[in-house]
């Protein structure tokens, strides 16, 4: 059978699992009902303390009494009761009914009881007028004194009770599902779904349709005695309906407010656009070619790179949790930072050493200072060329110029900023090896990560007279 | 070992979410109806057993944990929001997952209960399917518990990232990370299995 535990993927379905053993559901239900009984009794006591509610609830609630054990007894004196007999049968006792049970043997002494019995072995209901054997079904047994039947010939038969049967006792059995066997004194009748039968001193037999209608009328007559409860129940139903109506009104109000909020947010975005503002959903350093095209007009350079520290960046457990990661993720993060630092430093150190004429000094001052030093010295040496280099970086990132190769001769400012602006995607790629591309992108631009953010203000629009190509 | 890129079904679309028990039966469950609750158990017992088996390994502890899962569900049912809450199956699998992970964490499952690490497949003695099943079980057994739970909930039971995040009580981003890693490890393990398979 295919189910949620059997993936459609045929290979994963080869991964075998344990199956529920036979009778598992019954054992669980039995355990659950054993837990529930005391709690429900306590609930019943609480409800009884609130008179106005208890009257209404009496007709509506079905209270579990008795423990589902091997033996027990229950009676319904003031309200309908539900009994779980032996974990296999459920008996709903109408007012006035009384039952005792031992294992799968139930003795119904009086009243009307609805039974639902799970399949599996014999289940017998003994009544003063005869026995009912069950094999998985729903049925109702009404034990009456004979004068409540409301049907003349039945009454006669009941009055003429034979020895061995309580005087006047008769039982009417109605079957809703499955099949039962009604027996008494060697006589037996099988009843299927929709059929009714009776057993009394005169024997066992199926009821004719007319007799069934008469029996039903007798039940209805009995039901009229429950009128006060029915009225209380009606009141309760009305209260519930009123509450449901109120909930529906609140839900409508909530929906209307939600729509208003949505509209307000939409209007706000439109207003921002109308004011020339830019509605961004990306991080301000998560730049696409269009963004670079805008920046290139003024030669502005922006980048955010993993921070550089001598010993690398190793996030604390608290930091990892705040990032949505676990302590197990620390090595992967640290490794990505280490690789990033090495990449950046390998280029910046060389540019810095060339600019100041000393590798040793470059190593001493480190990457953050070197970056600014390379830029400052380039401007000092040839300001317009440095400005032009900045514009070119933006244009390359915007796709307006080809990307120079590693060995191509370019202005040091171009090389510097291509390195810095290209580092974030490389860092993201390293993270993706451990976290997947989507998560890596999120992490690369998460403000909780250690990053160095820089914006180098551009020289402004290109002056064509001064424009030079490095 | 040389990495082998394979188009493995582990990355195939997830199974469709299970159909839920009807609302009427669930309402009766919430009111404590024994027969309705029995129908509830029968409807969901196989997914619960499957989930616990795959997180904790097969053995007698599976039935114990499954029973506890349903009992907890029964206790919590009166508070279950059928209109605005999670799907019932998701809610139940969340209970099962937490119980299973807690049992593993507290080491209440005796080591003897856990199945032995599968031996190398013997082509003469097993069918291809049985060997594959053993290989998957072995690869999954080598995963950390948190990654295995996320993988099972996602790939076997079809829960969304948000649902899994609730089930294992971590941010959704963490779920994605764990799932990514679990897939990578299983992919690698199964590609090795295929290389070795006759």
XYZ file of C-alpha atoms in Angstrom:
668
model
C 0.000 0.000 0.000
C 1.293 3.418 -0.819
C 1.084 5.948 1.944
C 2.962 8.867 3.365
C 5.480 6.476 4.844
C 6.024 4.924 1.433
C 7.624 7.595 -0.720
C 6.814 7.546 -4.372
C 10.520 7.453 -4.955
C 11.062 3.732 -5.450
C 14.603 3.820 -4.172
C 13.776 5.502 -0.880
C 10.912 3.090 -0.392
C 13.495 0.316 -0.254
C 14.383 1.682 3.177
C 12.454 -0.793 5.312
C 10.587 0.181 8.454
C 8.720 -1.540 11.249
C 5.025 -2.104 10.650
C 2.397 -1.675 13.373
C 1.738 -5.035 15.009
C -1.743 -6.543 15.115
C -3.908 -5.016 17.800
C -1.771 -1.913 18.192
C -4.684 0.471 17.714
C -6.772 -1.377 20.284
C -4.002 -1.234 22.840
C -3.531 2.479 22.292
C -7.255 3.188 22.615
C -7.432 1.142 25.760
C -4.525 3.014 27.311
C -5.975 6.355 26.247
C -9.369 5.610 27.732
C -7.761 4.424 30.968
C -6.089 7.814 31.270
C -9.207 9.689 30.351
C -11.736 8.225 32.747
C -10.606 9.973 35.967
C -10.156 13.273 34.218
C -13.594 13.121 32.716
C -15.134 12.309 36.046
C -13.492 15.378 37.527
C -14.832 17.396 34.647
C -18.266 16.064 35.353
C -18.045 17.183 38.991
C -16.969 20.650 37.947
C -19.801 20.896 35.518
C -22.249 19.782 38.159
C -21.149 22.676 40.309
C -22.266 25.109 37.675
C -25.955 24.449 37.698
C -26.985 26.499 34.721
C -24.455 24.836 32.501
C -24.762 21.368 33.878
C -28.435 21.191 33.043
C -27.688 22.049 29.468
C -24.725 19.755 29.277
C -26.497 16.800 30.762
C -28.337 16.046 27.601
C -25.446 16.797 25.272
C -22.388 15.331 26.916
C -21.541 11.670 26.886
C -19.526 10.945 29.978
C -17.113 8.085 30.174
C -17.529 6.181 33.401
C -15.882 3.073 34.651
C -12.473 1.899 33.667
C -11.986 -0.208 30.615
C -11.029 -3.332 32.406
C -12.058 -6.891 32.529
C -14.987 -6.304 34.819
C -17.137 -3.356 35.667
C -20.594 -1.957 35.853
C -22.332 1.271 35.021
C -25.723 2.808 35.164
C -27.210 5.936 33.700
C -29.407 7.476 36.342
C -29.627 11.113 35.330
C -27.891 11.398 32.019
C -26.653 9.475 29.075
C -23.448 7.606 29.813
C -20.778 6.068 27.631
C -18.923 2.987 28.754
C -15.888 1.499 27.147
C -16.189 -2.161 27.949
C -12.962 -4.101 27.748
C -11.497 -1.721 25.190
C -13.423 -3.381 22.414
C -17.000 -2.399 22.898
C -18.545 0.993 23.396
C -21.886 1.117 25.125
C -24.033 4.222 25.264
C -26.470 3.965 28.113
C -29.678 5.925 27.944
C -31.132 7.155 31.170
C -32.368 4.300 33.287
C -30.078 1.717 31.712
C -27.768 -0.476 33.747
C -25.051 -2.871 32.610
C -22.339 -5.024 34.091
C -19.567 -6.617 32.119
C -16.905 -9.203 32.524
C -14.574 -9.549 29.601
C -16.688 -9.806 26.492
C -19.789 -10.759 28.436
C -22.167 -7.918 29.186
C -25.211 -8.185 31.356
C -27.818 -5.588 30.547
C -30.303 -5.560 33.355
C -32.494 -2.732 32.244
C -32.945 0.233 29.978
C -31.836 0.979 26.474
C -28.241 0.689 25.366
C -26.572 1.321 22.039
C -23.539 -0.867 21.392
C -20.690 -0.610 18.946
C -18.409 -3.623 19.027
C -15.187 -4.125 17.124
C -14.688 -7.374 15.324
C -12.639 -10.083 16.975
C -14.134 -12.942 18.953
C -17.445 -13.413 20.657
C -19.180 -10.558 22.409
C -22.398 -11.368 24.186
C -25.058 -9.213 25.785
C -27.178 -11.074 28.311
C -30.590 -9.641 29.027
C -33.332 -10.966 31.286
C -35.222 -11.892 28.118
C -32.434 -13.537 26.141
C -28.919 -13.186 24.827
C -27.457 -11.244 21.917
C -24.252 -12.515 20.297
C -22.232 -10.090 18.267
C -19.468 -10.247 15.716
C -18.510 -6.636 15.026
C -21.494 -4.396 14.666
C -23.664 -1.567 15.935
C -26.920 -2.402 17.559
C -29.333 -1.288 20.204
C -30.887 -3.386 22.926
C -33.890 -2.141 24.836
C -34.892 -4.134 27.866
C -38.428 -3.323 28.942
C -40.920 -4.457 31.434
C -43.473 -5.231 28.767
C -45.952 -2.451 29.500
C -43.828 0.178 27.903
C -43.883 -1.497 24.568
C -47.044 0.183 23.432
C -48.036 -2.687 21.268
C -50.904 -4.860 22.387
C -49.840 -8.328 21.331
C -46.344 -7.722 22.579
C -47.725 -6.727 25.912
C -49.764 -9.899 26.017
C -46.756 -11.998 25.257
C -44.719 -10.222 27.841
C -47.279 -10.694 30.514
C -47.359 -14.378 29.759
C -43.712 -14.794 30.673
C -42.407 -18.257 31.120
C -40.308 -19.639 33.897
C -36.629 -18.668 33.753
C -37.360 -15.233 32.431
C -38.136 -12.238 34.577
C -41.839 -11.651 34.592
C -42.790 -9.277 31.809
C -39.219 -8.794 30.617
C -38.604 -8.428 26.924
C -35.725 -7.161 24.875
C -35.986 -5.437 21.541
C -32.849 -5.509 19.410
C -32.256 -3.186 16.473
C -29.209 -3.715 14.258
C -27.528 -0.795 12.453
C -24.460 -2.518 11.073
C -23.223 -6.081 10.835
C -25.069 -9.023 12.209
C -26.185 -10.302 15.608
C -27.720 -13.487 16.833
C -30.534 -13.250 19.393
C -31.133 -16.401 21.378
C -33.169 -17.671 24.247
C -34.120 -21.097 25.469
C -32.697 -22.889 22.461
C -34.300 -20.544 19.956
C -32.184 -18.224 17.899
C -32.705 -15.623 15.218
C -30.060 -13.858 13.196
C -30.614 -10.187 12.493
C -28.824 -8.221 9.805
C -28.382 -4.503 9.332
C -31.738 -2.713 9.349
C -33.561 -5.563 11.032
C -35.051 -5.734 14.486
C -36.040 -8.593 16.697
C -37.398 -9.284 20.102
C -36.935 -11.897 22.732
C -39.231 -12.561 25.639
C -40.873 -15.392 27.456
C -42.613 -16.589 24.353
C -39.415 -16.955 22.365
C -37.267 -15.119 19.848
C -38.404 -13.701 16.527
C -37.836 -10.986 13.995
C -40.092 -7.993 14.124
C -42.413 -7.238 11.255
C -42.226 -3.739 9.766
C -45.381 -2.806 11.682
C -43.885 -4.042 14.895
C -40.673 -2.145 14.180
C -42.682 1.042 13.745
C -44.492 0.342 17.005
C -41.201 -0.247 18.792
C -39.837 2.989 17.370
C -42.966 4.790 18.570
C -42.342 3.368 22.019
C -38.821 4.758 21.920
C -40.129 8.103 20.827
C -42.602 8.065 23.683
C -39.784 7.379 26.087
C -37.814 10.207 24.532
C -40.508 12.743 25.437
C -39.621 12.276 29.080
C -36.274 13.849 28.203
C -37.996 17.079 27.154
C -36.415 19.312 29.858
C -32.988 18.155 28.792
C -33.834 18.667 25.178
C -34.900 22.221 25.935
C -31.677 22.873 27.834
C -29.736 21.373 25.000
C -31.546 23.624 22.573
C -30.481 26.623 24.657
C -26.911 25.440 24.592
C -27.035 25.006 20.843
C -28.368 28.538 20.532
C -25.521 29.846 22.683
C -22.986 28.074 20.522
C -24.629 29.454 17.409
C -24.452 32.978 18.843
C -20.780 32.548 19.641
C -20.072 31.168 16.180
C -21.806 34.175 14.688
C -19.670 36.497 16.809
C -16.501 34.655 15.742
C -17.556 34.991 12.114
C -18.036 38.738 12.599
C -14.592 39.080 14.160
C -13.101 37.067 11.313
C -14.727 39.422 8.819
C -13.320 42.419 10.657
C -9.887 40.820 10.706
C -10.047 40.144 6.976
C -11.116 43.729 6.282
C -8.282 45.121 8.415
C -5.832 42.820 6.663
C -6.926 44.162 3.301
C -6.569 47.734 4.535
C -3.069 47.008 5.787
C -2.128 45.409 2.501
C -3.452 48.412 0.607
C -1.589 50.800 2.903
C 1.673 48.951 2.297
C 1.052 49.041 -1.434
C 0.349 52.789 -1.299
C 3.504 53.333 0.723
C 5.613 51.621 -1.907
C 3.990 53.660 -4.641
C 4.619 56.835 -2.652
C 8.283 55.923 -2.241
C 8.600 55.370 -5.953
C 6.801 58.631 -6.686
C 9.241 60.431 -4.408
C 12.144 58.988 -6.320
C 12.934 56.534 -3.562
C 14.042 53.028 -4.379
C 12.176 50.132 -2.839
C 14.771 47.480 -2.298
C 14.269 44.007 -1.051
C 17.946 43.102 -1.387
C 20.764 44.092 0.889
C 22.272 47.402 -0.140
C 25.574 45.678 -0.897
C 23.915 42.893 -2.894
C 24.448 44.691 -6.197
C 23.340 43.601 -9.634
C 24.596 44.958 -12.991
C 21.862 47.574 -13.002
C 23.006 48.879 -9.639
C 26.576 49.003 -10.888
C 25.457 50.897 -13.957
C 24.086 53.618 -11.703
C 27.171 53.645 -9.489
C 29.474 53.760 -12.515
C 28.005 57.080 -13.609
C 29.693 58.688 -10.622
C 32.497 56.216 -10.213
C 31.260 55.146 -6.798
C 32.506 51.807 -5.501
C 30.673 49.766 -2.874
C 31.572 46.410 -1.461
C 31.104 44.271 1.599
C 33.696 41.587 2.189
C 34.262 39.138 5.024
C 36.173 40.898 7.754
C 39.867 40.162 7.928
C 41.341 39.109 11.215
C 44.717 37.521 11.921
C 43.140 34.423 13.398
C 40.083 34.419 11.168
C 36.515 34.842 12.333
C 35.025 32.091 14.455
C 31.459 32.888 15.458
C 30.303 32.147 18.996
C 27.508 29.685 19.642
C 25.136 32.548 20.398
C 26.055 34.210 17.133
C 25.516 30.971 15.230
C 22.096 30.515 16.765
C 21.161 34.078 15.911
C 22.169 33.315 12.336
C 19.921 30.246 12.293
C 22.909 27.909 12.461
C 24.176 25.375 14.951
C 27.546 24.896 16.666
C 28.292 22.197 14.102
C 28.353 24.901 11.449
C 31.235 26.831 13.020
C 34.050 25.039 11.133
C 32.427 25.626 7.761
C 31.991 29.319 8.511
C 35.543 29.671 9.787
C 36.943 27.913 6.740
C 35.055 30.176 4.347
C 36.409 33.244 6.159
C 39.923 31.877 6.069
C 39.793 31.254 2.327
C 38.326 34.707 1.735
C 41.037 36.408 3.749
C 43.728 34.533 1.851
C 42.260 35.464 -1.508
C 41.941 39.153 -0.677
C 45.296 39.430 1.028
C 47.184 37.716 -1.806
C 46.143 40.566 -4.143
C 46.056 43.481 -1.716
C 49.456 42.638 -0.258
C 51.051 42.693 -3.710
C 49.379 45.973 -4.680
C 50.266 47.478 -1.321
C 53.886 46.333 -1.558
C 54.139 47.795 -5.056
C 52.651 51.092 -3.864
C 54.880 51.550 -0.815
C 57.863 49.603 -2.088
C 58.054 47.082 0.751
C 56.427 43.710 1.211
C 57.573 43.636 4.806
C 55.816 46.893 5.594
C 52.708 45.782 3.752
C 52.535 42.668 5.902
C 52.873 44.765 9.015
C 50.098 47.213 8.237
C 47.677 44.538 7.031
C 44.822 44.424 4.548
C 42.375 47.081 5.842
C 45.020 49.798 5.916
C 46.616 48.625 2.685
C 43.350 48.997 0.796
C 43.078 52.667 1.676
C 46.799 53.192 1.187
C 46.715 51.838 -2.360
C 43.818 54.151 -3.184
C 45.359 57.218 -1.535
C 48.755 56.739 -3.144
C 47.167 56.186 -6.555
C 45.223 59.436 -6.243
C 48.313 61.208 -5.011
C 50.283 59.924 -7.943
C 47.635 60.584 -10.629
C 44.220 61.670 -9.414
C 42.357 61.688 -12.754
C 43.705 58.228 -13.588
C 42.546 56.913 -10.229
C 39.117 58.473 -10.757
C 38.888 56.934 -14.182
C 39.898 53.591 -12.733
C 36.993 53.786 -10.293
C 34.545 54.504 -13.093
C 35.894 51.575 -15.062
C 35.376 49.200 -12.161
C 31.700 50.157 -12.056
C 31.389 49.750 -15.787
C 33.042 46.332 -15.718
C 30.680 45.197 -12.966
C 27.780 46.642 -14.941
C 28.835 44.575 -17.932
C 29.667 47.666 -19.962
C 33.341 46.724 -20.233
C 35.012 43.340 -20.540
C 36.515 41.796 -17.456
C 40.324 41.997 -17.652
C 42.294 38.797 -17.168
C 44.514 38.204 -14.177
C 47.613 38.842 -16.260
C 46.286 41.883 -18.120
C 47.985 45.179 -17.244
C 45.404 47.322 -15.422
C 45.545 50.283 -13.108
C 46.176 49.162 -9.504
C 42.908 50.792 -8.436
C 41.047 48.711 -11.006
C 42.773 45.562 -9.767
C 42.149 46.498 -6.149
C 38.467 47.179 -6.534
C 37.778 44.310 -8.870
C 39.246 42.101 -6.179
C 37.157 43.657 -3.429
C 33.908 43.789 -5.379
C 34.373 40.259 -6.630
C 35.062 38.717 -3.253
C 31.502 38.427 -1.982
C 30.407 35.985 -4.737
C 33.494 33.846 -4.099
C 32.798 33.827 -0.363
C 29.202 32.879 -1.119
C 30.380 30.037 -3.328
C 32.522 28.653 -0.509
C 29.570 28.830 1.880
C 27.359 27.115 -0.669
C 29.533 24.033 -0.527
C 28.373 23.542 3.042
C 25.023 25.286 3.204
C 23.591 25.200 -0.294
C 23.301 28.200 -2.623
C 20.138 29.749 -1.192
C 21.319 29.635 2.380
C 24.809 30.766 1.380
C 23.403 33.887 -0.253
C 21.406 34.699 2.839
C 24.440 34.244 5.073
C 26.759 36.237 2.814
C 24.582 39.315 3.249
C 23.314 38.720 6.772
C 24.179 41.636 9.018
C 25.000 39.161 11.756
C 28.054 37.967 9.841
C 31.369 39.742 10.317
C 31.753 41.950 7.250
C 33.713 45.032 6.253
C 31.490 47.437 4.346
C 33.073 50.176 2.323
C 31.818 52.881 0.014
C 34.374 54.909 -1.935
C 32.723 58.063 -3.160
C 33.151 58.526 -6.872
C 34.700 61.476 -8.658
C 31.470 62.297 -10.479
C 30.504 62.026 -14.142
C 33.345 61.433 -16.519
C 34.983 64.511 -17.963
C 35.590 63.387 -21.526
C 38.638 65.627 -21.839
C 40.276 63.868 -18.926
C 39.006 60.399 -19.632
C 41.821 57.993 -19.995
C 41.948 54.310 -20.327
C 44.310 52.581 -18.004
C 37.588 8.606 -3.683
C 36.632 10.321 -6.862
C 33.397 12.212 -6.577
C 30.706 10.953 -8.885
C 27.865 13.207 -9.912
C 24.660 11.272 -10.186
C 21.119 12.201 -10.898
C 19.797 10.432 -7.870
C 16.113 10.097 -7.014
C 16.859 11.338 -3.519
C 16.525 14.739 -5.066
C 13.312 13.853 -6.852
C 10.057 15.676 -6.014
C 8.639 14.869 -2.634
C 5.776 12.510 -2.074
C 2.352 14.120 -2.032
C 1.125 15.058 1.438
C -1.082 12.362 2.956
C -4.819 12.726 2.860
C -6.181 13.547 6.271
C -8.816 11.872 8.355
C -12.252 13.375 7.801
C -13.317 16.326 9.899
C -16.234 14.568 11.522
C -14.068 11.779 12.882
C -11.487 14.265 14.084
C -14.140 16.242 15.912
C -15.299 13.081 17.619
C -11.689 12.315 18.526
C -11.413 15.684 20.192
C -14.455 14.946 22.288
C -12.894 11.680 23.412
C -14.855 9.260 21.268
C -13.051 5.933 21.561
C -14.117 4.585 18.194
C -13.125 7.766 16.424
C -9.779 7.727 18.172
C -9.291 4.146 17.086
C -9.941 5.218 13.499
C -7.384 7.980 14.017
C -4.770 5.502 15.224
C -5.458 3.111 12.371
C -5.200 5.950 9.845
C -1.868 7.286 11.080
C -0.138 4.306 12.711
C 1.903 3.369 9.649
C 3.419 6.807 9.029
C 4.230 7.121 12.720
C 5.925 3.713 12.830
C 7.794 4.530 9.635
C 9.006 7.870 10.958
C 10.209 6.493 14.266
C 11.843 3.495 12.574
C 13.784 5.779 10.299
C 14.873 8.212 12.992
C 15.636 5.704 15.759
C 16.229 2.507 13.831
C 13.997 -0.539 13.894
C 13.295 -2.470 17.061
C 10.874 -2.930 19.958
C 11.302 0.688 21.008
C 9.403 1.759 17.878
C 6.088 0.462 19.173
C 6.670 2.030 22.585
C 7.393 5.419 21.070
C 4.501 5.116 18.639
C 2.098 4.349 21.475
C 3.383 7.312 23.457
C 2.959 9.476 20.361
C -0.713 8.608 20.062
C -1.338 8.985 23.780
C 0.179 12.455 23.751
C -1.890 13.298 20.728
C -5.022 12.105 22.470
C -4.255 14.264 25.503
C -3.603 17.298 23.347
C -6.518 16.833 20.975
C -9.018 19.031 22.817
C -6.686 21.971 22.170
C -6.027 21.093 18.542
C -7.075 23.862 16.166
C -8.453 22.061 13.152
C -9.322 25.254 11.320
C -6.166 27.286 11.564
C -3.463 24.966 12.816
C -1.136 22.587 11.019
C -2.363 19.556 9.124
C -3.229 16.776 11.544
C -0.613 14.457 10.053
C 2.035 17.153 10.418
C 0.984 17.794 13.980
C 1.176 14.093 14.815
C 4.525 13.605 13.074
C 5.847 16.572 15.021
C 4.979 14.802 18.249
C 6.572 11.589 16.987
C 9.715 13.375 15.843
C 10.245 15.104 19.149
C 9.712 11.895 21.058
C 12.097 10.015 18.792
C 14.831 12.634 18.981
C 14.388 12.932 22.725
C 14.680 9.172 23.104
C 17.876 9.188 21.074
C 19.227 12.112 23.052
C 18.465 10.536 26.396
C 19.759 7.212 25.112
C 16.628 5.476 26.333
C 16.914 3.169 23.382
C 19.244 0.378 24.325
C 22.107 -0.055 21.935
C 21.011 -3.657 21.529
C 17.729 -2.388 20.156
C 19.405 -0.647 17.281
C 19.950 -2.621 14.156
C 23.565 -3.472 13.456
C 25.341 -1.403 10.900
C 24.609 -3.172 7.641
C 27.329 -5.459 6.423
C 28.645 -5.083 2.897
C 26.064 -6.338 0.464
C 26.321 -9.912 -0.620
C 25.135 -10.130 -4.233
C 24.395 -13.810 -3.967
C 22.170 -13.530 -0.975
C 20.153 -10.400 -1.595
C 18.078 -8.785 -4.238
C 19.081 -5.428 -5.621
C 16.232 -3.770 -3.786
C 17.161 -5.285 -0.468
C 20.758 -4.216 -0.920
C 19.663 -0.706 -1.825
C 17.436 -0.556 1.230
C 20.329 -1.637 3.412
C 22.604 0.895 1.776
C 20.130 3.723 2.389
C 19.602 2.613 5.974
C 23.360 2.450 6.507
C 23.925 5.871 4.977
C 21.090 7.347 7.017
C 22.376 5.712 10.193
C 25.650 7.527 9.684
C 23.898 10.909 9.649
C 23.623 12.963 12.830
C 20.175 12.582 14.385
C 19.104 16.120 13.581
C 20.014 15.767 9.896
C 18.350 12.374 9.617
C 15.130 13.674 11.172
C 14.998 16.624 8.795
C 15.688 14.396 5.810
C 12.988 11.888 6.747
C 10.389 14.574 7.424
C 11.142 16.279 4.135
C 11.817 13.478 1.701
C 9.620 10.728 3.101
C 6.748 12.600 4.673
C 6.731 15.679 2.474
C 6.739 18.331 5.210
C 7.650 21.875 4.220
C 10.652 23.727 5.599
C 8.435 25.742 7.912
C 6.660 22.632 9.168
C 9.949 20.872 9.834
C 11.290 23.952 11.591
C 8.344 23.735 13.964
C 8.746 20.005 14.391
C 12.401 20.098 15.376
C 12.246 23.563 16.933
C 14.980 25.254 14.953
C 14.920 28.168 12.507
C 13.851 27.337 8.982
C 17.300 28.339 7.764
C 18.793 25.623 9.927
C 16.411 23.118 8.420
C 17.662 24.037 4.959
C 21.242 23.626 6.054
C 20.619 20.254 7.637
C 18.664 19.046 4.668
C 21.347 20.162 2.281
C 24.016 18.348 4.242
C 21.958 15.202 4.662
C 21.293 15.069 0.937
C 24.957 15.583 0.137
C 26.050 12.813 2.462
C 23.435 10.389 1.231
C 24.195 11.240 -2.354
C 27.846 10.527 -1.763
C 27.148 7.324 0.132
C 24.782 6.032 -2.517
C 27.061 6.929 -5.391
C 29.728 4.849 -3.667
C 27.201 2.066 -3.300
C 26.456 2.202 -6.994
C 30.092 2.088 -7.881
C 30.470 -1.023 -5.777
C 27.260 -2.655 -6.916
C 27.623 -5.422 -9.496
